[in-house]
mmCIF file of C-alpha atoms in Angstrom:
data_model
loop_
_atom_site.group_PDB
_atom_site.id
_atom_site.type_symbol
_atom_site.label_atom_id
_atom_site.label_comp_id
_atom_site.label_asym_id
_atom_site.label_seq_id
_atom_site.Cartn_x
_atom_site.Cartn_y
_atom_site.Cartn_z
ATOM 1 C CA MET N 14 22.364 -0.219 25.424
ATOM 2 C CA TYR N 15 22.236 -3.287 27.686
ATOM 3 C CA TYR N 16 19.062 -4.651 29.286
ATOM 4 C CA LEU N 17 18.105 -7.645 31.394
ATOM 5 C CA ILE N 18 14.693 -9.247 30.880
ATOM 6 C CA LYS N 19 13.090 -9.144 34.314
ATOM 7 C CA SER N 20 9.494 -8.120 35.047
ATOM 8 C CA THR N 21 10.426 -5.140 32.889
ATOM 9 C CA LEU N 22 13.425 -4.419 30.700
ATOM 10 C CA THR N 23 16.026 -3.298 33.200
ATOM 11 C CA GLU N 24 19.013 -1.310 32.006
ATOM 12 C CA CYS N 25 22.338 -2.773 33.101
ATOM 13 C CA THR N 26 26.036 -2.966 32.295
ATOM 14 C CA ALA N 27 27.837 -5.226 29.835
ATOM 15 C CA GLU N 28 29.286 -7.223 32.729
ATOM 16 C CA GLU N 29 25.811 -8.023 34.093
ATOM 17 C CA VAL N 30 24.696 -9.191 30.654
ATOM 18 C CA HIS N 31 27.563 -11.665 30.378
ATOM 19 C CA LYS N 32 27.002 -13.102 33.867
ATOM 20 C CA GLY N 33 24.104 -15.114 32.448
ATOM 21 C CA ASP N 34 21.713 -14.670 35.369
ATOM 22 C CA TYR N 35 18.967 -13.311 33.114
ATOM 23 C CA GLN N 36 18.177 -13.301 29.430
ATOM 24 C CA TYR N 37 19.247 -10.041 27.854
ATOM 25 C CA VAL N 38 18.530 -7.483 25.134
ATOM 26 C CA VAL N 39 21.453 -5.535 23.688
ATOM 27 C CA VAL N 40 21.466 -2.777 21.069
ATOM 28 C CA LEU N 41 24.810 -2.038 19.410
ATOM 29 C CA THR N 42 25.935 0.008 16.455
ATOM 30 C CA ILE N 43 27.756 -1.777 13.641
ATOM 31 C CA ASP N 44 31.137 -0.586 14.921
ATOM 32 C CA GLU N 45 30.308 -1.659 18.498
ATOM 33 C CA TRP N 46 29.227 -5.090 17.253
ATOM 34 C CA LYS N 47 32.517 -5.600 15.434
ATOM 35 C CA LYS N 48 34.373 -4.894 18.686
ATOM 36 C CA GLU N 49 32.148 -6.994 21.009
ATOM 37 C CA GLU N 50 30.997 -9.800 18.706
ATOM 38 C CA ASN N 51 33.171 -12.477 20.296
ATOM 39 C CA ALA N 52 31.878 -11.652 23.789
ATOM 40 C CA PHE N 53 28.402 -12.939 22.894
ATOM 41 C CA ASP N 54 29.632 -16.305 21.570
ATOM 42 C CA MET N 55 26.964 -16.655 18.878
ATOM 43 C CA GLY N 56 29.053 -19.238 17.039
ATOM 44 C CA ILE N 57 28.998 -17.333 13.753
ATOM 45 C CA GLU N 58 30.726 -14.330 12.276
ATOM 46 C CA LEU N 59 28.034 -11.806 11.423
ATOM 47 C CA ASP N 60 29.364 -9.212 9.018
ATOM 48 C CA ILE N 61 26.738 -6.478 8.766
ATOM 49 C CA GLU N 62 26.719 -3.760 6.124
ATOM 50 C CA PRO N 63 23.608 -1.553 5.668
ATOM 51 C CA ASP N 64 23.819 -1.857 1.870
ATOM 52 C CA ASP N 65 23.523 -5.645 2.180
ATOM 53 C CA ILE N 66 20.179 -5.504 4.006
ATOM 54 C CA HIS N 67 17.286 -5.747 1.556
ATOM 55 C CA ASN N 68 14.506 -7.623 3.349
ATOM 56 C CA THR N 69 13.223 -9.043 6.618
ATOM 57 C CA LYS N 70 14.361 -12.606 7.193
ATOM 58 C CA ALA N 71 15.633 -15.065 9.783
ATOM 59 C CA GLU N 72 18.328 -17.693 9.232
ATOM 60 C CA VAL N 73 18.889 -20.675 11.492
ATOM 61 C CA ASN N 74 22.537 -21.431 12.336
ATOM 62 C CA TYR N 75 24.025 -24.142 14.496
ATOM 63 C CA ASP N 76 24.509 -21.990 17.613
ATOM 64 C CA SER N 77 22.347 -18.989 16.844
ATOM 65 C CA LEU N 78 19.515 -17.486 14.859
ATOM 66 C CA THR N 79 20.449 -14.437 12.826
ATOM 67 C CA GLY N 80 18.656 -12.190 10.401
ATOM 68 C CA THR N 81 17.822 -8.728 9.182
ATOM 69 C CA PHE N 82 14.942 -6.275 9.227
ATOM 70 C CA SER N 83 14.016 -3.945 6.384
ATOM 71 C CA VAL N 84 11.020 -2.007 7.683
ATOM 72 C CA PRO N 85 9.172 0.675 5.680
ATOM 73 C CA SER N 86 8.754 3.995 7.441
ATOM 74 C CA ARG N 87 5.062 4.365 8.215
ATOM 75 C CA SER N 88 5.268 8.119 7.569
ATOM 76 C CA ASN N 89 6.715 7.512 4.076
ATOM 77 C CA ILE N 90 5.982 3.929 3.101
ATOM 78 C CA SER N 91 7.462 4.163 -0.387
ATOM 79 C CA GLY N 92 10.623 5.865 0.894
ATOM 80 C CA ASP N 93 13.773 4.365 2.372
ATOM 81 C CA ASP N 94 13.384 1.475 4.825
ATOM 82 C CA TYR N 95 14.780 1.239 8.329
ATOM 83 C CA GLN N 96 17.446 -1.465 8.122
ATOM 84 C CA TYR N 97 19.075 -3.362 10.980
ATOM 85 C CA ALA N 98 20.191 -6.866 11.911
ATOM 86 C CA PHE N 99 20.026 -9.188 14.899
ATOM 87 C CA ALA N 100 21.540 -12.313 16.369
ATOM 88 C CA LEU N 101 19.987 -14.402 19.148
ATOM 89 C CA ASP N 102 20.335 -17.615 21.070
ATOM 90 C CA GLU N 103 18.742 -18.987 24.222
ATOM 91 C CA LYS N 104 20.618 -16.437 26.342
ATOM 92 C CA GLY N 105 19.301 -13.281 24.639
ATOM 93 C CA ILE N 106 19.159 -11.121 21.556
ATOM 94 C CA VAL N 107 21.575 -8.547 20.129
ATOM 95 C CA PHE N 108 20.367 -5.894 17.687
ATOM 96 C CA ILE N 109 22.920 -4.320 15.352
ATOM 97 C CA ASP N 110 21.574 -0.939 14.324
ATOM 98 C CA SER N 111 23.157 2.404 13.504
ATOM 99 C CA THR N 112 19.898 4.238 12.675
ATOM 100 C CA GLY N 113 18.638 4.680 16.239
ATOM 101 C CA VAL N 114 15.207 3.199 15.483
ATOM 102 C CA VAL N 115 15.797 -0.001 17.501
ATOM 103 C CA GLU N 116 17.019 2.029 20.456
ATOM 104 C CA ARG N 117 13.789 4.037 20.454
ATOM 105 C CA MET N 118 11.664 0.881 20.199
ATOM 106 C CA VAL N 119 13.488 -0.904 23.025
ATOM 107 C CA LYS N 120 13.238 2.166 25.251
ATOM 108 C CA LYS N 121 9.500 2.311 24.600
ATOM 109 C CA ILE N 122 9.118 -1.344 25.596
ATOM 110 C CA ALA N 123 11.131 -0.666 28.758
ATOM 111 C CA ARG N 124 8.783 2.229 29.625
ATOM 112 C CA THR N 125 5.442 0.637 28.772
ATOM 113 C CA LYS N 126 5.699 -3.137 29.284
ATOM 114 C CA LYS N 127 5.624 -5.159 32.472
ATOM 115 C CA TRP N 128 5.533 -8.962 32.252
ATOM 116 C CA LYS N 129 4.089 -11.507 34.636
ATOM 117 C CA VAL N 130 6.252 -14.225 33.102
ATOM 118 C CA PRO N 131 9.378 -12.496 31.715
ATOM 119 C CA CYS N 132 11.049 -14.286 28.816
ATOM 120 C CA LEU N 133 12.911 -13.632 25.595
ATOM 121 C CA GLU N 134 9.944 -14.857 23.540
ATOM 122 C CA ARG N 135 7.627 -12.268 25.075
ATOM 123 C CA PHE N 136 10.111 -9.473 24.430
ATOM 124 C CA ILE N 137 10.478 -10.502 20.761
ATOM 125 C CA TYR N 138 6.700 -10.591 20.458
ATOM 126 C CA ASP N 139 6.364 -7.072 21.875
ATOM 127 C CA PHE N 140 9.170 -5.848 19.613
ATOM 128 C CA LEU N 141 7.523 -7.319 16.497
ATOM 129 C CA GLU N 142 4.143 -5.943 17.541
ATOM 130 C CA LEU N 143 5.679 -2.502 17.818
ATOM 131 C CA ILE N 144 6.680 -2.705 14.148
ATOM 132 C CA VAL N 145 3.054 -3.115 12.996
ATOM 133 C CA THR N 146 1.268 -1.318 15.823
ATOM 134 C CA ARG N 147 0.084 1.594 13.613
ATOM 135 C CA ASP N 148 -0.707 -0.453 10.527
ATOM 136 C CA LEU N 149 -4.390 -1.119 11.158
ATOM 137 C CA SER N 150 -5.128 2.594 11.545
ATOM 138 C CA ILE N 151 -3.047 3.329 8.409
ATOM 139 C CA LEU N 152 -5.039 0.779 6.401
ATOM 140 C CA GLU N 153 -8.320 2.160 7.756
ATOM 141 C CA LYS N 154 -7.225 5.657 6.699
ATOM 142 C CA PHE N 155 -6.446 4.356 3.199
ATOM 143 C CA GLU N 156 -9.878 2.721 3.057
ATOM 144 C CA LYS N 157 -11.698 5.929 4.009
ATOM 145 C CA GLU N 158 -9.655 7.930 1.504
ATOM 146 C CA LEU N 159 -10.419 5.440 -1.267
ATOM 147 C CA ASP N 160 -14.142 5.580 -0.407
ATOM 148 C CA ALA N 161 -14.018 9.371 -0.720
ATOM 149 C CA ILE N 162 -12.184 9.121 -4.045
ATOM 150 C CA GLU N 163 -14.810 6.670 -5.294
ATOM 151 C CA ASP N 164 -17.581 9.154 -4.459
ATOM 152 C CA ASP N 165 -15.675 11.928 -6.250
ATOM 153 C CA MET N 166 -15.187 9.750 -9.304
ATOM 154 C CA MET N 167 -18.923 9.188 -9.562
ATOM 155 C CA ASP N 168 -19.308 12.956 -9.956
ATOM 156 C CA SER N 169 -16.190 13.822 -11.926
ATOM 157 C CA SER N 170 -13.025 11.935 -12.819
ATOM 158 C CA THR N 171 -9.795 13.889 -12.354
ATOM 159 C CA GLU N 172 -6.135 13.151 -12.952
ATOM 160 C CA THR N 173 -5.489 14.146 -9.326
ATOM 161 C CA SER N 174 -7.763 11.375 -8.040
ATOM 162 C CA LEU N 175 -6.094 8.781 -10.256
ATOM 163 C CA ALA N 176 -2.626 9.925 -9.159
ATOM 164 C CA ARG N 177 -3.570 9.518 -5.490
ATOM 165 C CA VAL N 178 -5.077 6.074 -6.158
ATOM 166 C CA ASN N 179 -1.815 5.002 -7.806
ATOM 167 C CA GLU N 180 0.158 6.375 -4.829
ATOM 168 C CA ILE N 181 -1.972 4.426 -2.346
ATOM 169 C CA ARG N 182 -1.661 1.319 -4.523
ATOM 170 C CA SER N 183 2.130 1.653 -4.451
ATOM 171 C CA ASN N 184 2.108 1.991 -0.642
ATOM 172 C CA LEU N 185 -0.120 -1.063 -0.308
ATOM 173 C CA ARG N 186 2.209 -3.056 -2.530
ATOM 174 C CA GLU N 187 5.156 -2.156 -0.284
ATOM 175 C CA LEU N 188 3.187 -3.144 2.818
ATOM 176 C CA ARG N 189 2.101 -6.472 1.305
ATOM 177 C CA ILE N 190 5.705 -7.369 0.496
ATOM 178 C CA HIS N 191 6.678 -6.371 4.048
ATOM 179 C CA TYR N 192 3.871 -8.488 5.535
ATOM 180 C CA ASP N 193 4.884 -11.514 3.435
ATOM 181 C CA GLN N 194 8.381 -11.263 4.871
ATOM 182 C CA LEU N 195 7.105 -10.807 8.440
ATOM 183 C CA ILE N 196 4.875 -13.878 8.082
ATOM 184 C CA ASP N 197 7.857 -15.959 6.946
ATOM 185 C CA PHE N 198 9.887 -14.455 9.805
ATOM 186 C CA GLY N 199 7.249 -15.362 12.399
ATOM 187 C CA GLN N 200 6.927 -18.899 11.046
ATOM 188 C CA GLU N 201 10.693 -19.347 11.225
ATOM 189 C CA LEU N 202 10.646 -18.343 14.904
ATOM 190 C CA GLN N 203 7.653 -20.558 15.555
ATOM 191 C CA GLU N 204 9.480 -23.523 14.003
ATOM 192 C CA ASN N 205 12.033 -23.262 16.871
ATOM 193 C CA GLU N 206 14.514 -25.487 15.079
ATOM 194 C CA ASN N 207 17.348 -24.962 17.595
ATOM 195 C CA ASN N 208 15.069 -25.122 20.640
ATOM 196 C CA PHE N 209 16.129 -21.655 21.750
ATOM 197 C CA PHE N 210 12.543 -20.976 22.839
ATOM 198 C CA LYS N 211 10.350 -22.782 25.317
ATOM 199 C CA PRO N 212 7.700 -24.748 23.375
ATOM 200 C CA GLU N 213 4.858 -23.225 25.393
ATOM 201 C CA ASN N 214 6.081 -19.716 24.514
ATOM 202 C CA THR N 215 6.119 -20.183 20.738
ATOM 203 C CA ARG N 216 2.423 -19.274 20.850
ATOM 204 C CA TYR N 217 3.562 -15.635 20.906
ATOM 205 C CA PHE N 218 5.012 -16.037 17.436
ATOM 206 C CA ARG N 219 1.825 -17.735 16.224
ATOM 207 C CA LEU N 220 -0.229 -14.804 17.546
ATOM 208 C CA PHE N 221 2.029 -12.360 15.736
ATOM 209 C CA THR N 222 1.902 -14.343 12.489
ATOM 210 C CA ASP N 223 -1.900 -14.472 12.648
ATOM 211 C CA ARG N 224 -2.114 -10.712 13.137
ATOM 212 C CA VAL N 225 0.221 -9.962 10.241
ATOM 213 C CA THR N 226 -1.745 -12.393 8.057
ATOM 214 C CA ARG N 227 -4.912 -10.385 8.747
ATOM 215 C CA LEU N 228 -3.081 -7.161 7.900
ATOM 216 C CA HIS N 229 -1.831 -8.769 4.689
ATOM 217 C CA ASP N 230 -5.381 -9.799 3.745
ATOM 218 C CA THR N 231 -6.658 -6.274 4.428
ATOM 219 C CA ALA N 232 -3.885 -4.719 2.343
ATOM 220 C CA THR N 233 -4.637 -7.161 -0.487
ATOM 221 C CA SER N 234 -8.332 -6.265 -0.375
ATOM 222 C CA LEU N 235 -7.547 -2.539 -0.498
ATOM 223 C CA ARG N 236 -5.119 -3.051 -3.377
ATOM 224 C CA ASP N 237 -7.899 -4.801 -5.309
ATOM 225 C CA PHE N 238 -10.096 -1.804 -4.495
ATOM 226 C CA THR N 239 -7.516 0.544 -6.037
ATOM 227 C CA MET N 240 -7.558 -1.582 -9.195
ATOM 228 C CA GLN N 241 -11.344 -1.236 -9.329
ATOM 229 C CA LEU N 242 -11.079 2.537 -8.903
ATOM 230 C CA ARG N 243 -8.522 2.750 -11.680
ATOM 231 C CA ASP N 244 -10.837 0.765 -13.951
ATOM 232 C CA MET N 245 -13.713 3.025 -12.896
ATOM 233 C CA TYR N 246 -11.671 6.099 -13.817
ATOM 234 C CA HIS N 247 -10.965 4.774 -17.300
ATOM 235 C CA THR N 248 -14.615 3.736 -17.663
ATOM 236 C CA GLN N 249 -15.718 7.264 -16.743
ATOM 237 C CA ILE N 250 -13.321 8.687 -19.335
ATOM 238 C CA ASP N 251 -14.691 6.269 -21.961
ATOM 239 C CA VAL N 252 -18.263 7.239 -21.082
ATOM 240 C CA LYS N 253 -17.432 10.939 -21.457
ATOM 241 C CA GLN N 254 -15.742 10.333 -24.786
ATOM 242 C CA ASN N 255 -18.707 8.271 -25.978
ATOM 243 C CA ARG N 256 -21.067 11.095 -25.020
ATOM 244 C CA ILE N 257 -18.962 13.591 -26.932
ATOM 245 C CA MET N 258 -18.861 11.314 -29.978
ATOM 246 C CA THR N 259 -22.631 10.786 -29.759
ATOM 247 C CA LEU N 260 -23.232 14.528 -29.637
ATOM 248 C CA LEU N 261 -20.930 15.128 -32.598
ATOM 249 C CA THR N 262 -22.652 12.340 -34.524
ATOM 250 C CA VAL N 263 -26.100 13.825 -33.816
ATOM 251 C CA VAL N 264 -24.994 17.303 -34.855
ATOM 252 C CA THR N 265 -23.402 15.934 -38.037
ATOM 253 C CA THR N 266 -26.494 13.858 -38.876
ATOM 254 C CA ILE N 267 -28.863 16.809 -38.385
ATOM 255 C CA PHE N 268 -26.797 19.194 -40.502
ATOM 256 C CA MET N 269 -26.150 16.792 -43.367
ATOM 257 C CA PRO N 270 -29.557 17.473 -44.995
ATOM 258 C CA LEU N 271 -29.041 21.207 -44.458
ATOM 259 C CA THR N 272 -25.651 20.953 -46.148
ATOM 260 C CA LEU N 273 -27.361 19.215 -49.056
ATOM 261 C CA ILE N 274 -29.925 22.014 -49.352
ATOM 262 C CA VAL N 275 -27.216 24.683 -49.204
ATOM 263 C CA GLY N 276 -25.238 22.889 -51.891
ATOM 264 C CA TRP N 277 -28.310 22.363 -54.005
ATOM 265 C CA TYR N 278 -29.502 25.945 -53.924
ATOM 266 C CA GLY N 279 -25.970 27.214 -54.320
ATOM 267 C CA MET N 280 -25.994 25.960 -57.912
ATOM 268 C CA ASN N 281 -26.880 28.621 -60.540
ATOM 269 C CA PHE N 282 -29.595 26.925 -62.607
ATOM 270 C CA ARG N 283 -32.243 29.047 -64.386
ATOM 271 C CA TYR N 284 -34.982 26.464 -64.317
ATOM 272 C CA MET N 285 -35.573 26.091 -60.577
ATOM 273 C CA PRO N 286 -39.173 27.157 -59.958
ATOM 274 C CA GLU N 287 -38.442 27.977 -56.301
ATOM 275 C CA LEU N 288 -36.117 30.769 -57.348
ATOM 276 C CA GLU N 289 -38.821 32.792 -59.038
ATOM 277 C CA THR N 290 -41.640 32.346 -56.530
ATOM 278 C CA ARG N 291 -41.995 34.750 -53.628
ATOM 279 C CA TRP N 292 -42.511 31.827 -51.171
ATOM 280 C CA GLY N 293 -39.465 29.840 -52.266
ATOM 281 C CA TYR N 294 -37.033 31.280 -49.693
ATOM 282 C CA PRO N 295 -39.403 31.018 -46.679
ATOM 283 C CA VAL N 296 -40.289 27.467 -47.679
ATOM 284 C CA VAL N 297 -36.607 26.451 -47.660
ATOM 285 C CA ILE N 298 -36.168 28.072 -44.230
ATOM 286 C CA ILE N 299 -39.206 26.273 -42.848
ATOM 287 C CA ALA N 300 -38.059 22.982 -44.373
ATOM 288 C CA SER N 301 -34.621 23.401 -42.747
ATOM 289 C CA LEU N 302 -36.210 24.096 -39.349
ATOM 290 C CA LEU N 303 -38.456 21.054 -39.714
ATOM 291 C CA ILE N 304 -35.427 18.899 -40.511
ATOM 292 C CA ILE N 305 -33.644 20.129 -37.357
ATOM 293 C CA ILE N 306 -36.728 19.646 -35.147
ATOM 294 C CA GLY N 307 -37.468 16.265 -36.685
ATOM 295 C CA GLY N 308 -33.883 15.117 -36.184
ATOM 296 C CA LEU N 309 -33.831 16.200 -32.541
ATOM 297 C CA TRP N 310 -37.182 14.483 -31.911
ATOM 298 C CA PHE N 311 -35.953 11.281 -33.536
ATOM 299 C CA PHE N 312 -32.701 11.155 -31.513
ATOM 300 C CA LYS N 313 -34.575 12.012 -28.322
ATOM 301 C CA LYS N 314 -37.072 9.218 -28.946
ATOM 302 C CA LYS N 315 -34.218 6.752 -29.513
ATOM 303 C CA LYS N 316 -32.589 8.061 -26.293
ATOM 304 C CA TRP N 317 -29.425 8.959 -28.161
ATOM 305 C CA LEU N 318 -29.534 12.421 -26.631
#
């Protein structure tokens, strides 16, 4: 895919790209890049292997700026990342991607964007914005889901709720790492060490960095929220266990005197006056009931029940 940066991205041929009349955007597969690398005269040999791409970064070289993208899929954040590379100079940018994701993004920009002042900086800004365009709504969805889980936990703590909280926490961790890398990436572009960009256009990179910083702060806040929910879950479990232990303690305390009476009257002594009186058995029953009632009243008064 070959494009010229005019008022819109305009598809063209390889020959038109190399004429140098306009800045360009090119998307090549790894094999295509190996064949055409010398035609772009980036001044560096860029050997790209998908297994070597682990993060999003930019590296300044003498004649070019190169780097890689490792972008989490927004439909499965904890899954495999989309991985591709790029090389750029003042003449344009070349993406090296065999996944097809860059091709779809560039085509979308060609369909939806029209620029009053076309430039490479504006294209890069729109490309970077497309990476995070859904993130605010994703974070808002996480927030609403966590609020709902919090309400459920107030009623009843479940393993399912905790599992989902941990899943969201893992996704937020992946996003925070991604945002950290994008912030560093945007700052590297903004630095403009090789003067590939017009100084007045570096504001696009500052705008992008500011937006990603806000997303990072939101993700951090939500991750803290998941930690609070996890603590709340364990607190709820502790409260339930304490209630069970309190109930068992009350039951044990009430029945201890009854156990004593049973043990006492289970002994076969002749000289126990209660054994030979007709009221002995009812008196023991009444005494046992009074002990139970008295114990319940005492625990209720102390608010232990």
